[in-house]
C-alpha cells in the first residue's frame, strides 16, 4: 500500500464566494498540518472586454478586477497569518480554469482545495462548472469544501 503523500504546496483559488472561503479554511488546516505553503489565486477573467471596449476602458476594468482580487486574497492571507501558515498570493489574468491549471504546473502544487461551487453557479446542487473542470483536468488531488 502506498504511503499517504505529503503536501508541501497547497493552492486555494478564490472568487470571494462563501464556498471559496470554506475551501480556504480547509486549505489552511491542511497547510498547518503539513507545514506547507498556502498559495492563494484569484483569476481575473477579462471575458470579452478586449473585443468590445476601447483601451482606456480595458485598463480601467483590469484595475477594478485586480483590486477586487487583491481584496479577496487579502482576506485569506489574513486567515493564514492568524494560523501561522506561510502564504504566497497571485492575481492572474486568465479564465479561472486556465489560471488554476497553469499555476499548478508553474508552482509544483501538490493539492488544490476549492469550493464546490463559486459565484458563477451558486445554485448548483453538487459541484460547479469550474470545480468540475479542474477536478477532471488535474492528476493531483483536488479537495472540495
Tab-separated table of C-alpha atoms in Angstrom:
chain	number	residue	atom	x	y	z
A	1	UNK	CA	0.000	0.000	0.000
A	2	UNK	CA	1.316	3.449	-0.878
A	3	UNK	CA	2.165	5.889	1.874
A	4	UNK	CA	-0.045	8.966	2.060
A	5	UNK	CA	1.579	11.788	0.164
A	6	UNK	CA	2.947	14.895	1.780
A	7	UNK	CA	1.608	18.257	0.739
A	8	UNK	CA	4.269	20.953	0.511
A	9	UNK	CA	2.397	23.421	-1.690
A	10	UNK	CA	-1.369	23.815	-1.496
A	11	UNK	CA	-3.385	26.010	-3.846
A	12	UNK	CA	-6.682	27.615	-2.929
A	13	UNK	CA	-8.320	29.570	-5.752
A	14	UNK	CA	-10.810	32.214	-4.693
A	15	UNK	CA	-13.631	34.189	-6.250
A	16	UNK	CA	-14.704	35.738	-2.963
A	17	UNK	CA	-17.665	33.395	-2.540
A	18	UNK	CA	-18.702	31.651	0.674
A	19	UNK	CA	-17.710	28.309	-0.872
A	20	UNK	CA	-14.239	29.680	-1.693
A	21	UNK	CA	-13.852	30.826	1.906
A	22	UNK	CA	-14.844	27.330	3.092
A	23	UNK	CA	-12.167	25.950	0.783
A	24	UNK	CA	-9.638	28.427	2.143
A	25	UNK	CA	-10.390	27.455	5.732
A	26	UNK	CA	-9.819	23.770	4.870
A	27	UNK	CA	-6.670	24.586	2.893
A	28	UNK	CA	-5.258	26.474	5.873
A	29	UNK	CA	-5.868	23.432	8.100
A	30	UNK	CA	-4.115	21.163	5.578
A	31	UNK	CA	-1.227	23.625	5.251
A	32	UNK	CA	-0.797	23.914	9.021
A	33	UNK	CA	-0.848	20.116	9.491
A	34	UNK	CA	1.671	19.572	6.680
A	35	UNK	CA	3.850	22.639	7.370
A	36	UNK	CA	3.071	23.555	3.761
A	37	UNK	CA	2.973	26.819	1.858
A	38	UNK	CA	-0.506	28.038	1.015
A	39	UNK	CA	-0.900	29.601	-2.432
A	40	UNK	CA	-3.931	31.844	-2.945
A	41	UNK	CA	-5.007	32.613	-6.517
A	42	UNK	CA	-7.568	34.971	-7.997
A	43	UNK	CA	-8.234	34.723	-11.743
A	44	UNK	CA	-9.190	37.955	-13.491
A	45	UNK	CA	-11.417	36.767	-16.288
A	46	UNK	CA	-11.460	39.703	-18.685
A	47	UNK	CA	-14.019	37.871	-20.826
A	48	UNK	CA	-14.833	39.780	-23.980
A	49	UNK	CA	-13.580	43.138	-22.664
A	50	UNK	CA	-10.627	43.065	-25.077
A	51	UNK	CA	-13.003	42.851	-28.018
A	52	UNK	CA	-15.763	45.275	-27.079
A	53	UNK	CA	-14.092	48.086	-25.150
A	54	UNK	CA	-11.715	50.891	-26.000
A	55	UNK	CA	-8.203	50.548	-24.488
A	56	UNK	CA	-8.835	53.033	-21.645
A	57	UNK	CA	-11.937	51.053	-20.610
A	58	UNK	CA	-9.931	47.815	-20.677
A	59	UNK	CA	-7.245	49.308	-18.435
A	60	UNK	CA	-9.879	50.593	-16.026
A	61	UNK	CA	-11.635	47.212	-15.977
A	62	UNK	CA	-8.313	45.463	-15.344
A	63	UNK	CA	-7.551	47.771	-12.391
A	64	UNK	CA	-11.012	47.156	-10.887
A	65	UNK	CA	-10.646	43.382	-11.234
A	66	UNK	CA	-7.127	43.443	-9.774
A	67	UNK	CA	-8.361	45.451	-6.784
A	68	UNK	CA	-11.291	43.064	-6.274
A	69	UNK	CA	-8.958	40.055	-6.463
A	70	UNK	CA	-6.480	41.601	-4.054
A	71	UNK	CA	-9.332	42.176	-1.571
A	72	UNK	CA	-10.438	38.531	-1.795
A	73	UNK	CA	-6.849	37.303	-1.498
A	74	UNK	CA	-6.017	39.524	1.479
A	75	UNK	CA	-8.929	38.066	3.470
A	76	UNK	CA	-7.486	34.567	3.040
A	77	UNK	CA	-3.933	35.819	3.608
A	78	UNK	CA	-5.075	37.228	6.979
A	79	UNK	CA	-6.666	33.894	7.946
A	80	UNK	CA	-3.427	32.089	7.021
A	81	UNK	CA	-1.313	34.553	9.023
A	82	UNK	CA	-3.563	34.065	12.060
A	83	UNK	CA	-2.979	30.299	11.741
A	84	UNK	CA	0.789	30.690	11.309
A	85	UNK	CA	0.741	29.439	7.706
A	86	UNK	CA	3.143	30.742	5.052
A	87	UNK	CA	1.203	32.241	2.162
A	88	UNK	CA	2.013	33.229	-1.426
A	89	UNK	CA	-0.569	35.133	-3.454
A	90	UNK	CA	-1.234	35.874	-7.101
A	91	UNK	CA	-3.735	37.638	-9.309
A	92	UNK	CA	-3.636	36.234	-12.847
A	93	UNK	CA	-5.394	37.455	-15.982
A	94	UNK	CA	-6.977	34.335	-17.442
A	95	UNK	CA	-10.102	32.229	-17.219
A	96	UNK	CA	-10.358	30.571	-13.798
A	97	UNK	CA	-9.733	27.042	-15.064
A	98	UNK	CA	-6.724	28.017	-17.186
A	99	UNK	CA	-5.290	30.176	-14.395
A	100	UNK	CA	-5.575	27.297	-11.919
A	101	UNK	CA	-4.060	24.710	-14.269
A	102	UNK	CA	-1.159	26.994	-15.190
A	103	UNK	CA	-0.497	27.899	-11.566
A	104	UNK	CA	-0.472	24.237	-10.523
A	105	UNK	CA	2.065	23.452	-13.231
A	106	UNK	CA	4.284	26.501	-12.648
A	107	UNK	CA	4.449	26.133	-8.850
A	108	UNK	CA	4.552	22.338	-8.471
A	109	UNK	CA	1.346	22.311	-6.433
A	110	UNK	CA	0.602	19.075	-4.532
A	111	UNK	CA	-3.037	19.707	-3.597
A	112	UNK	CA	-5.819	22.040	-4.747
A	113	UNK	CA	-8.527	22.934	-2.240
A	114	UNK	CA	-11.530	24.768	-3.619
A	115	UNK	CA	-15.175	25.443	-3.025
A	116	UNK	CA	-17.689	23.078	-4.579
A	117	UNK	CA	-19.194	25.974	-6.483
A	118	UNK	CA	-18.456	29.648	-6.805
A	119	UNK	CA	-20.071	32.952	-7.601
A	120	UNK	CA	-20.947	31.983	-11.171
A	121	UNK	CA	-23.006	28.933	-10.168
A	122	UNK	CA	-24.076	29.173	-6.505
A	123	UNK	CA	-27.279	27.181	-7.026
A	124	UNK	CA	-25.707	24.039	-8.490
A	125	UNK	CA	-26.778	21.020	-6.459
A	126	UNK	CA	-23.422	19.217	-6.234
A	127	UNK	CA	-20.423	20.780	-7.940
A	128	UNK	CA	-19.923	23.919	-10.015
A	129	UNK	CA	-18.642	24.000	-13.579
A	130	UNK	CA	-15.198	25.427	-12.775
A	131	UNK	CA	-14.588	22.972	-9.947
A	132	UNK	CA	-15.771	20.115	-12.160
A	133	UNK	CA	-13.378	21.096	-14.951
A	134	UNK	CA	-10.436	21.468	-12.551
A	135	UNK	CA	-11.116	18.074	-10.950
A	136	UNK	CA	-11.264	16.465	-14.399
A	137	UNK	CA	-8.091	18.168	-15.627
A	138	UNK	CA	-5.579	17.514	-12.856
A	139	UNK	CA	-3.623	14.439	-11.831
A	140	UNK	CA	-3.123	15.742	-8.296
A	141	UNK	CA	-5.693	15.582	-5.503
A	142	UNK	CA	-8.455	18.202	-5.527
A	143	UNK	CA	-10.345	18.608	-2.269
A	144	UNK	CA	-13.711	20.353	-2.433
A	145	UNK	CA	-15.270	22.098	0.528
